[in-house]
Each structure stands twice: as structure tokens, then as C-alpha cells.
Short mmCIF file of C-alpha atoms and ligand atoms in Angstrom, two decimals:
data_model
loop_
_atom_site.label_atom_id
_atom_site.label_comp_id
_atom_site.label_asym_id
_atom_site.label_seq_id
_atom_site.Cartn_x
_atom_site.Cartn_y
_atom_site.Cartn_z
CA UNK A 1 62.21 155.96 117.27
CA UNK A 2 65.07 153.53 117.92
CA UNK A 3 67.93 154.13 120.31
CA UNK A 4 70.52 151.53 121.34
CA UNK A 5 73.54 151.91 123.58
CA UNK A 6 76.19 149.25 124.01
CA UNK A 7 73.79 146.58 122.78
CA UNK A 8 75.59 143.22 122.86
CA UNK A 9 74.86 139.56 122.53
CA UNK A 10 77.16 136.66 123.27
CA UNK A 11 76.08 133.10 122.43
CA UNK A 12 77.25 130.14 124.47
CA UNK A 13 79.89 128.25 122.54
CA UNK A 14 79.19 125.02 120.75
CA UNK A 15 81.56 122.21 119.88
CA UNK A 16 84.49 120.93 121.92
CA UNK A 17 86.21 124.12 123.05
CA UNK A 18 82.91 125.90 123.91
CA UNK A 19 84.37 129.30 122.99
CA UNK A 20 81.53 131.86 123.34
CA UNK A 21 80.50 133.66 120.12
CA UNK A 22 80.38 137.44 120.44
CA UNK A 23 77.79 138.06 117.71
CA UNK A 24 77.18 141.73 118.62
CA UNK A 25 79.79 143.50 120.73
CA UNK A 26 78.33 146.93 121.53
CA UNK A 27 76.01 148.60 119.07
CA UNK A 28 75.14 152.28 119.46
CA UNK A 29 72.50 153.52 117.03
CA UNK A 30 69.72 156.08 116.71
CA UNK A 31 66.92 156.15 114.18
CA UNK A 32 64.69 159.23 113.97
CA UNK A 33 60.95 159.33 113.36
CA UNK A 34 60.16 158.94 109.65
CA UNK A 35 63.64 157.85 108.58
CA UNK A 36 64.31 154.98 106.17
CA UNK A 37 67.52 153.38 107.40
CA UNK A 38 69.44 150.58 105.69
CA UNK A 39 71.44 148.13 107.81
CA UNK A 40 74.32 146.59 105.87
CA UNK A 41 77.16 144.27 106.75
CA UNK A 42 79.05 141.21 105.53
CA UNK A 43 77.70 137.75 106.27
CA UNK A 44 77.93 137.00 109.98
CA UNK A 45 78.48 140.67 110.92
CA UNK A 46 75.61 140.67 113.41
CA UNK A 47 72.67 142.14 111.46
CA UNK A 48 70.08 139.49 112.24
CA UNK A 49 71.17 139.26 115.88
CA UNK A 50 70.78 143.05 116.26
CA UNK A 51 67.40 142.98 114.51
CA UNK A 52 66.20 140.17 116.75
CA UNK A 53 67.23 142.10 119.87
CA UNK A 54 65.47 145.25 118.64
CA UNK A 55 62.29 143.29 117.87
CA UNK A 56 62.45 141.58 121.32
CA UNK A 57 62.92 138.08 119.88
CA UNK A 58 66.30 137.78 121.59
CA UNK A 59 67.50 139.13 124.96
CA UNK A 60 70.63 141.29 124.91
CA UNK A 61 73.49 140.12 127.15
CA UNK A 62 74.53 143.75 127.70
CA UNK A 63 73.45 147.26 126.84
CA UNK A 64 70.07 148.91 126.44
CA UNK A 65 67.67 149.76 123.65
CA UNK A 66 64.39 151.58 123.35
CA UNK A 67 62.11 151.02 120.38
CA UNK A 68 59.09 153.29 119.78
CA UNK A 69 59.74 154.66 123.27
CA UNK A 70 59.68 151.29 125.09
CA UNK A 71 62.52 149.33 126.62
CA UNK A 72 63.19 146.09 124.70
CA UNK A 73 64.13 144.20 127.86
CA UNK A 74 61.39 145.28 130.26
CA UNK A 75 58.53 146.38 127.96
CA UNK A 76 58.73 143.78 125.21
CA UNK A 77 54.94 143.52 124.96
CA UNK A 78 54.56 147.24 124.21
CA UNK A 79 57.47 147.13 121.77
CA UNK A 80 55.83 144.29 119.83
CA UNK A 81 52.51 146.14 119.66
CA UNK A 82 54.26 149.17 118.15
CA UNK A 83 56.30 147.49 115.44
CA UNK A 84 55.83 145.48 112.28
CA UNK A 85 58.39 142.81 111.50
CA UNK A 86 58.69 141.20 108.10
CA UNK A 87 61.16 138.34 108.39
CA UNK A 88 63.35 136.98 105.60
CA UNK A 89 61.24 133.91 105.08
CA UNK A 90 57.89 135.65 105.35
CA UNK A 91 55.09 134.35 107.50
CA UNK A 92 52.25 133.39 105.20
CA UNK A 93 51.15 129.79 105.01
CA UNK A 94 50.84 128.62 101.40
CA UNK A 95 47.41 127.00 101.90
CA UNK A 96 45.45 129.81 103.63
CA UNK A 97 43.61 132.56 101.77
CA UNK A 98 45.67 135.75 101.61
CA UNK A 99 43.01 138.04 103.05
CA UNK A 100 42.16 135.68 105.93
CA UNK A 101 45.83 135.47 106.85
CA UNK A 102 46.11 139.24 107.03
CA UNK A 103 42.96 139.53 109.17
CA UNK A 104 44.14 136.76 111.54
CA UNK A 105 47.50 138.45 111.86
CA UNK A 106 45.85 141.77 112.74
CA UNK A 107 43.69 140.08 115.38
CA UNK A 108 46.79 138.48 116.86
CA UNK A 109 48.09 142.02 117.38
CA UNK A 110 44.91 142.95 119.23
CA UNK A 111 42.84 144.79 116.64
CA UNK A 112 39.22 143.77 115.96
CA UNK A 113 38.23 141.61 112.99
CA UNK A 114 36.40 144.56 111.42
CA UNK A 115 39.38 146.88 111.79
CA UNK A 116 41.73 144.21 110.46
CA UNK A 117 39.59 143.57 107.42
CA UNK A 118 39.21 147.27 106.61
CA UNK A 119 42.89 147.91 107.05
CA UNK A 120 43.83 144.74 105.15
CA UNK A 121 41.71 145.72 102.12
CA UNK A 122 43.23 149.20 102.14
CA UNK A 123 46.73 147.68 102.18
CA UNK A 124 45.85 145.30 99.34
CA UNK A 125 44.91 148.36 97.26
CA UNK A 126 48.04 150.27 98.20
CA UNK A 127 50.35 147.32 97.58
CA UNK A 128 48.89 146.42 94.17
CA UNK A 129 47.24 143.26 95.47
CA UNK A 130 43.71 144.13 94.31
CA UNK A 131 41.68 141.06 93.44
CA UNK A 132 43.97 138.70 95.37
CA UNK A 133 42.12 138.70 98.71
CA UNK A 134 40.85 135.13 98.26
CA UNK A 135 43.93 133.80 96.48
CA UNK A 136 46.25 131.26 98.18
CA UNK A 137 49.82 132.55 98.53
CA UNK A 138 51.15 129.51 96.68
CA UNK A 139 49.28 130.72 93.60
CA UNK A 140 50.93 134.15 93.74
CA UNK A 141 54.13 135.42 92.13
CA UNK A 142 57.24 136.00 94.27
CA UNK A 143 56.67 139.76 94.20
CA UNK A 144 53.02 139.40 95.19
CA UNK A 145 53.92 137.08 98.09
CA UNK A 146 56.53 139.52 99.35
CA UNK A 147 53.99 142.36 99.21
CA UNK A 148 51.55 140.12 101.09
CA UNK A 149 54.23 139.60 103.79
CA UNK A 150 54.50 143.37 104.02
CA UNK A 151 50.71 143.76 104.28
CA UNK A 152 50.79 141.32 107.21
CA UNK A 153 53.56 143.30 108.88
CA UNK A 154 51.55 146.51 108.52
CA UNK A 155 47.97 145.46 109.26
CA UNK A 156 48.05 146.69 112.87
CA UNK A 157 49.35 150.09 111.65
CA UNK A 158 52.77 150.11 113.32
CA UNK A 159 54.72 153.35 113.42
CA UNK A 160 57.94 151.42 112.88
CA UNK A 161 58.57 148.60 110.43
CA UNK A 162 61.53 146.20 110.39
CA UNK A 163 62.08 144.56 107.00
CA UNK A 164 64.66 141.76 106.80
CA UNK A 165 65.95 141.57 103.21
CA UNK A 166 62.60 142.58 101.72
CA UNK A 167 63.52 142.08 98.05
CA UNK A 168 65.86 139.07 98.14
CA UNK A 169 64.96 136.65 95.36
CA UNK A 170 62.79 139.08 93.40
CA UNK A 171 63.42 140.03 89.77
CA UNK A 172 64.61 143.62 89.10
CA UNK A 173 61.14 144.86 88.13
CA UNK A 174 59.47 143.41 91.23
CA UNK A 175 62.27 144.89 93.37
CA UNK A 176 61.83 148.37 91.87
CA UNK A 177 58.09 148.06 92.42
CA UNK A 178 58.58 147.14 96.06
CA UNK A 179 60.93 150.10 96.55
CA UNK A 180 58.08 152.38 95.48
CA UNK A 181 55.84 150.78 98.10
CA UNK A 182 58.47 151.03 100.83
CA UNK A 183 59.05 154.73 100.07
CA UNK A 184 55.28 155.25 100.17
CA UNK A 185 55.17 153.85 103.73
CA UNK A 186 56.96 156.96 104.81
CA UNK A 187 55.33 159.52 102.52
CA UNK A 188 51.77 158.23 102.93
CA UNK A 189 51.79 156.82 106.47
CA UNK A 190 54.72 158.60 108.10
CA UNK A 191 56.21 155.24 109.06
CA UNK A 192 59.82 154.71 110.08
CA UNK A 193 61.53 151.86 108.21
CA UNK A 194 64.60 149.88 109.31
CA UNK A 195 65.67 147.38 106.68
CA UNK A 196 68.52 144.98 106.05
CA UNK A 197 69.61 144.34 102.50
CA UNK A 198 72.36 142.71 100.50
CA UNK A 199 71.71 144.99 97.52
CA UNK A 200 73.73 148.18 97.57
CA UNK A 201 71.68 149.75 94.77
CA UNK A 202 68.63 149.20 96.97
CA UNK A 203 70.26 150.92 99.93
CA UNK A 204 71.36 153.75 97.65
CA UNK A 205 67.94 154.28 96.09
CA UNK A 206 65.80 153.84 99.15
CA UNK A 207 67.61 154.84 102.32
CA UNK A 208 68.10 158.25 103.90
CA UNK A 209 70.90 156.78 105.94
CA UNK A 210 73.01 153.66 105.96
CA UNK A 211 74.44 151.90 108.99
CA UNK A 212 77.29 149.50 108.32
CA UNK A 213 77.98 146.79 110.88
CA UNK A 214 81.14 144.67 110.91
CA UNK A 215 82.35 142.20 113.53
CA UNK A 216 79.37 143.08 115.72
CA UNK A 217 79.91 146.87 115.86
CA UNK A 218 78.72 149.84 113.80
CA UNK A 219 81.56 151.10 111.59
CA UNK A 220 79.71 153.81 109.63
CA UNK A 221 76.48 155.79 109.78
CA UNK A 222 75.77 158.42 107.13
CA UNK A 223 73.83 159.26 104.00
CA UNK A 224 74.76 157.21 100.91
CA UNK A 225 76.27 160.32 99.26
CA UNK A 226 78.36 161.28 102.28
CA UNK A 227 79.67 157.73 102.56
CA UNK A 228 80.68 157.76 98.90
CA UNK A 229 82.49 161.05 99.39
CA UNK A 230 84.56 159.42 102.16
CA UNK A 231 86.11 156.94 99.73
CA UNK A 232 89.28 158.54 98.49
CA UNK A 233 88.94 159.51 94.89
CA UNK A 234 87.39 158.47 91.62
CA UNK A 235 88.66 155.44 89.77
CA UNK A 236 90.54 156.46 86.60
CA UNK A 237 91.07 153.64 84.09
CA UNK A 238 93.35 154.23 81.09
CA UNK A 239 93.94 151.78 78.25
CA UNK A 240 97.13 152.63 76.31
CA UNK A 241 97.05 151.73 72.61
CA UNK A 242 100.48 150.17 73.03
CA UNK A 243 100.38 147.81 76.06
CA UNK A 244 104.18 148.02 76.12
CA UNK A 245 103.87 151.56 77.52
CA UNK A 246 101.64 150.54 80.46
CA UNK A 247 104.47 151.05 82.98
CA UNK A 248 104.91 154.67 81.87
CA UNK A 249 101.15 155.25 82.12
CA UNK A 250 101.20 153.72 85.61
CA UNK A 251 103.99 156.11 86.65
CA UNK A 252 102.01 159.13 85.42
CA UNK A 253 98.82 158.05 87.26
CA UNK A 254 100.88 157.25 90.34
CA UNK A 255 102.02 160.89 90.48
CA UNK A 256 98.41 162.04 91.09
CA UNK A 257 96.83 158.95 92.68
CA UNK A 258 95.94 158.03 96.27
CA UNK A 259 97.05 154.46 96.93
CA UNK A 260 98.03 151.61 94.64
CA UNK A 261 98.00 151.84 90.85
CA UNK A 262 97.06 148.60 89.11
CA UNK A 263 98.02 147.28 85.72
CA UNK A 264 95.74 144.54 84.46
CA UNK A 265 95.59 142.58 81.24
CA UNK A 266 92.06 142.63 79.88
CA UNK A 267 90.55 141.16 76.77
CA UNK A 268 92.63 142.45 73.87
CA UNK A 269 94.57 145.07 75.85
CA UNK A 270 95.87 146.49 79.10
CA UNK A 271 94.11 148.65 81.69
CA UNK A 272 95.99 150.89 84.09
CA UNK A 273 93.86 152.15 86.99
CA UNK A 274 94.21 154.22 90.14
CA UNK A 275 92.10 156.25 92.54
CA UNK A 276 92.47 159.96 91.87
CA UNK A 277 91.01 162.56 94.19
CA UNK A 278 88.92 165.11 92.26
CA UNK A 279 89.47 163.40 88.89
CA UNK A 280 87.55 166.14 87.06
CA UNK A 281 90.43 168.54 87.75
CA UNK A 282 93.33 166.07 87.61
CA UNK A 283 92.53 164.20 84.40
CA UNK A 284 93.16 167.07 81.92
CA UNK A 285 96.72 167.46 83.28
CA UNK A 286 97.19 163.70 83.12
CA UNK A 287 96.11 163.68 79.46
CA UNK A 288 98.53 166.50 78.64
CA UNK A 289 101.38 164.57 80.27
CA UNK A 290 100.48 161.44 78.28
CA UNK A 291 100.37 163.49 75.10
CA UNK A 292 103.75 165.08 75.84
CA UNK A 293 105.23 161.59 76.30
CA UNK A 294 103.72 160.50 72.97
CA UNK A 295 101.47 157.85 74.58
CA UNK A 296 98.20 157.26 72.72
CA UNK A 297 95.12 155.95 74.53
CA UNK A 298 92.58 153.45 73.33
CA UNK A 299 90.08 154.56 75.97
CA UNK A 300 89.66 156.45 79.23
CA UNK A 301 87.06 155.90 81.93
CA UNK A 302 86.37 157.80 85.15
CA UNK A 303 84.17 156.02 87.68
CA UNK A 304 82.68 157.76 90.72
CA UNK A 305 82.87 155.75 93.95
CA UNK A 306 79.94 153.40 94.50
CA UNK A 307 78.52 152.09 97.76
CA UNK A 308 80.34 148.86 96.95
CA UNK A 309 83.65 150.80 97.10
CA UNK A 310 82.54 152.24 100.45
CA UNK A 311 81.70 148.78 101.71
CA UNK A 312 85.04 147.42 100.53
CA UNK A 313 87.01 150.21 102.18
CA UNK A 314 85.08 149.85 105.47
CA UNK A 315 84.97 146.08 105.79
CA UNK A 316 87.71 144.86 103.46
CA UNK A 317 85.08 142.82 101.65
CA UNK A 318 82.92 143.42 98.63
CA UNK A 319 79.24 142.72 99.10
CA UNK A 320 79.08 141.84 95.40
CA UNK A 321 81.76 139.14 95.81
CA UNK A 322 79.87 137.73 98.78
CA UNK A 323 76.66 137.48 96.81
CA UNK A 324 78.20 135.80 93.82
N1 LIG B 1 72.12 131.02 118.08
C1 LIG B 1 73.42 131.20 117.82
N2 LIG B 1 74.36 130.47 118.46
C2 LIG B 1 75.68 130.65 118.22
N3 LIG B 1 76.17 131.57 117.34
C3 LIG B 1 75.28 132.32 116.67
C4 LIG B 1 73.86 132.18 116.87
N4 LIG B 1 73.24 133.08 116.05
C5 LIG B 1 74.21 133.74 115.39
N5 LIG B 1 75.44 133.30 115.74
C6 LIG B 1 76.74 133.79 115.25
O1 LIG B 1 76.79 135.20 115.48
C7 LIG B 1 77.42 135.87 114.40
C8 LIG B 1 76.48 136.93 113.83
O2 LIG B 1 75.38 136.27 113.19
P1 LIG B 1 74.17 137.07 112.49
O3 LIG B 1 73.20 136.04 112.02
O4 LIG B 1 73.67 138.13 113.39
O5 LIG B 1 74.91 137.74 111.25
P2 LIG B 1 74.29 138.46 109.97
O6 LIG B 1 75.02 139.74 109.83
O7 LIG B 1 72.82 138.54 110.08
O8 LIG B 1 74.69 137.48 108.79
P3 LIG B 1 73.94 137.13 107.40
O9 LIG B 1 74.14 138.30 106.51
O10 LIG B 1 74.73 135.95 106.94
O11 LIG B 1 72.50 136.83 107.70
C9 LIG B 1 77.82 134.78 113.41
O12 LIG B 1 79.16 134.45 113.67
C10 LIG B 1 76.89 133.63 113.75
O13 LIG B 1 77.49 132.40 113.43
#
């Protein structure tokens, strides 16, 4: 459904030195029919620039891409007819009536008024917008407005939908609700979905596959579970009852850990942590060694790698830190 090879975009430099900005340096990616793919990356990594090239809003400076079978550079008209694009800011005007907006949008994409109205009403039902056809977007909740944006992006029945941060700014319940609707796009309509997000739980819950972009190039492409398996080990956190024995605990973890072992003072105690491959098998031995040394523990915690750990190990940055 999407295929890109060596896709690149350099912007002319601004300011005094006029150094060109290499926003995207050579993206190779493939998205199959019916896949839900999440596109993640730190701020400035090149996500929006890539999305804009794939949706024909921006010309690549190098490389090629086909979207829904059409070339983005030479068949932009056909590409646009085949895709839905829901931008970050949405495209509804606050004054117009929701239903009219959807119908107008459909007509802009070349479908008749009758078709657009029928399809729009069907989408309102599917997206839990019943009864809001004549409502102005400014009198809707954030979640309803976002679902209206999605209805607009889908009214011409595209086989492929690009969603740019679809749930940013929504409360957790509205986000979960929108996830259900996005999943239904695939199960009920067979659509392919390509979405950017800053929420790793969203990518985890929703996406078949995750592409990570950093410094303008793809650095990982796999299922969320496979990516988590790539991070070396589970995080084992031990809190000795006597903080004075933290160095001994650290030495015992170090014997089975991959990488650095950290000792940190936390509220009312000390935590010693390290990444341990296959913690389920290693921890019993670790506990026996602690027992033999006469070291008592206040608590023990084993945490499986999260997508945030994956992101940190791939890009050196935590998406959570960036968002805070
Ligand atoms: N029109 C432009 N002119 C010059 N530089 C640009 C332009 N658009 C983007 N850039 C630069 O290209 C790089 C990639 O930007 P892009 O918006 O694609 O990143 P992003 O991954 O979408 O970031 P974010 O998560 O913050 O939206 C950044 O360094 C940005 O400053």
C-alpha cells in the first residue's frame, strides 16, 4: 500500500550561514494492505516531513515513493483521491454545521452530494456522533471534534488513511474510545492506517508494526513485542532493608546484569537496579546469594521492557521525557 525508497527532503537553509536542513535523509519503508502502522520518533526526527511527502503535500528532493499504487511525484492527483489525511490541527471550521462540512469535504474529493451525505451519516453512526449532524464543531467536546475530523478524512472511502497524532490532547477515556474506532477501520472497512503518535501505549495497543525514525532515517521496524524483546533484559529493582549494604547488592546484581547497575536514593530508602536478561530464571539465584550474604530486602520488583525502553535504547531519548 505504501512503498518508499531513499525518500529524502532537504530544506534550504535560513539565517546567516544558510546551512541546508536535511530533514529526511533516505527513508525506506513498506506498509502492507490492511496494516495499522505507527510512526514514532523524537521531536524533529522527520515524521511530519515524511508524512507530507507521502501525502503529496511536499516534493521529495530525492528518492521515490508509491502510495496506493501511484507515484507521489508524478501521480499526485491519483494519490490524493486514494487517501484520507487527518492533520494534527484538524480541518473543521468552528462555525459550520458538522454534517455540511463532511458533505462539502466529500464533494471536494469528487463524490456526489448524495453519496457524501449517505456516507457521512453512516460514519456519524460508526463514530458515535449520532445526533450531532447539525451541531457546530465549537459546541462539541474534544473527542467528538477529533472523531469529526476522522469522519471528514474518511468520507470519500479511502483505502489508506494517514492520521497525524489522532489522540493528542484527548482525555484517557476519549483516547481509548478513538482507538476502538481506529481498529474498526481495519476490521470493518479493510482500511490501511498509518499514524504518528507521541503516546507509546497507543502505539502498543493499536499498531501491528512500529516504525521508528531518528535523524531523518528509519532505525527500527517491527511488531511492538519483537521490539521489546530486542531491549536487553528485564529491569530488576532491589531495595535492601539496610541501605548501608547497597554496594554489596549492586555487586551481586552486577554479576548477572547486562550493562550498568544503578544505586539510587529514593524516598525513605535505597534502590539498586540493573537490566537482567531472562530475570525469571536469574532472580531466584540472586535471592539465594543475597540470603547467603545475610542481606534482607525491603522489596523486589521485576519490570518487563516497555516501548519507552525500546525508544530510549534506539534514540537515546525517552519519549516520556520529551512530552513532559
Ligand atoms: N519548511 C522547513 N524549513 C526548514 N526546516 C524545516 C522545515 N520543516 C521542517 N524542518 C526541519 O526538519 C527537521 C524535521 O522536522 P519534522 O517536522 O519533519 O519533524 P517531526 O519528527 O515531525 O517533529 P515533531 O515531532 O516535533 O512534529 C527539523 O529539524 C525541522 O526543524
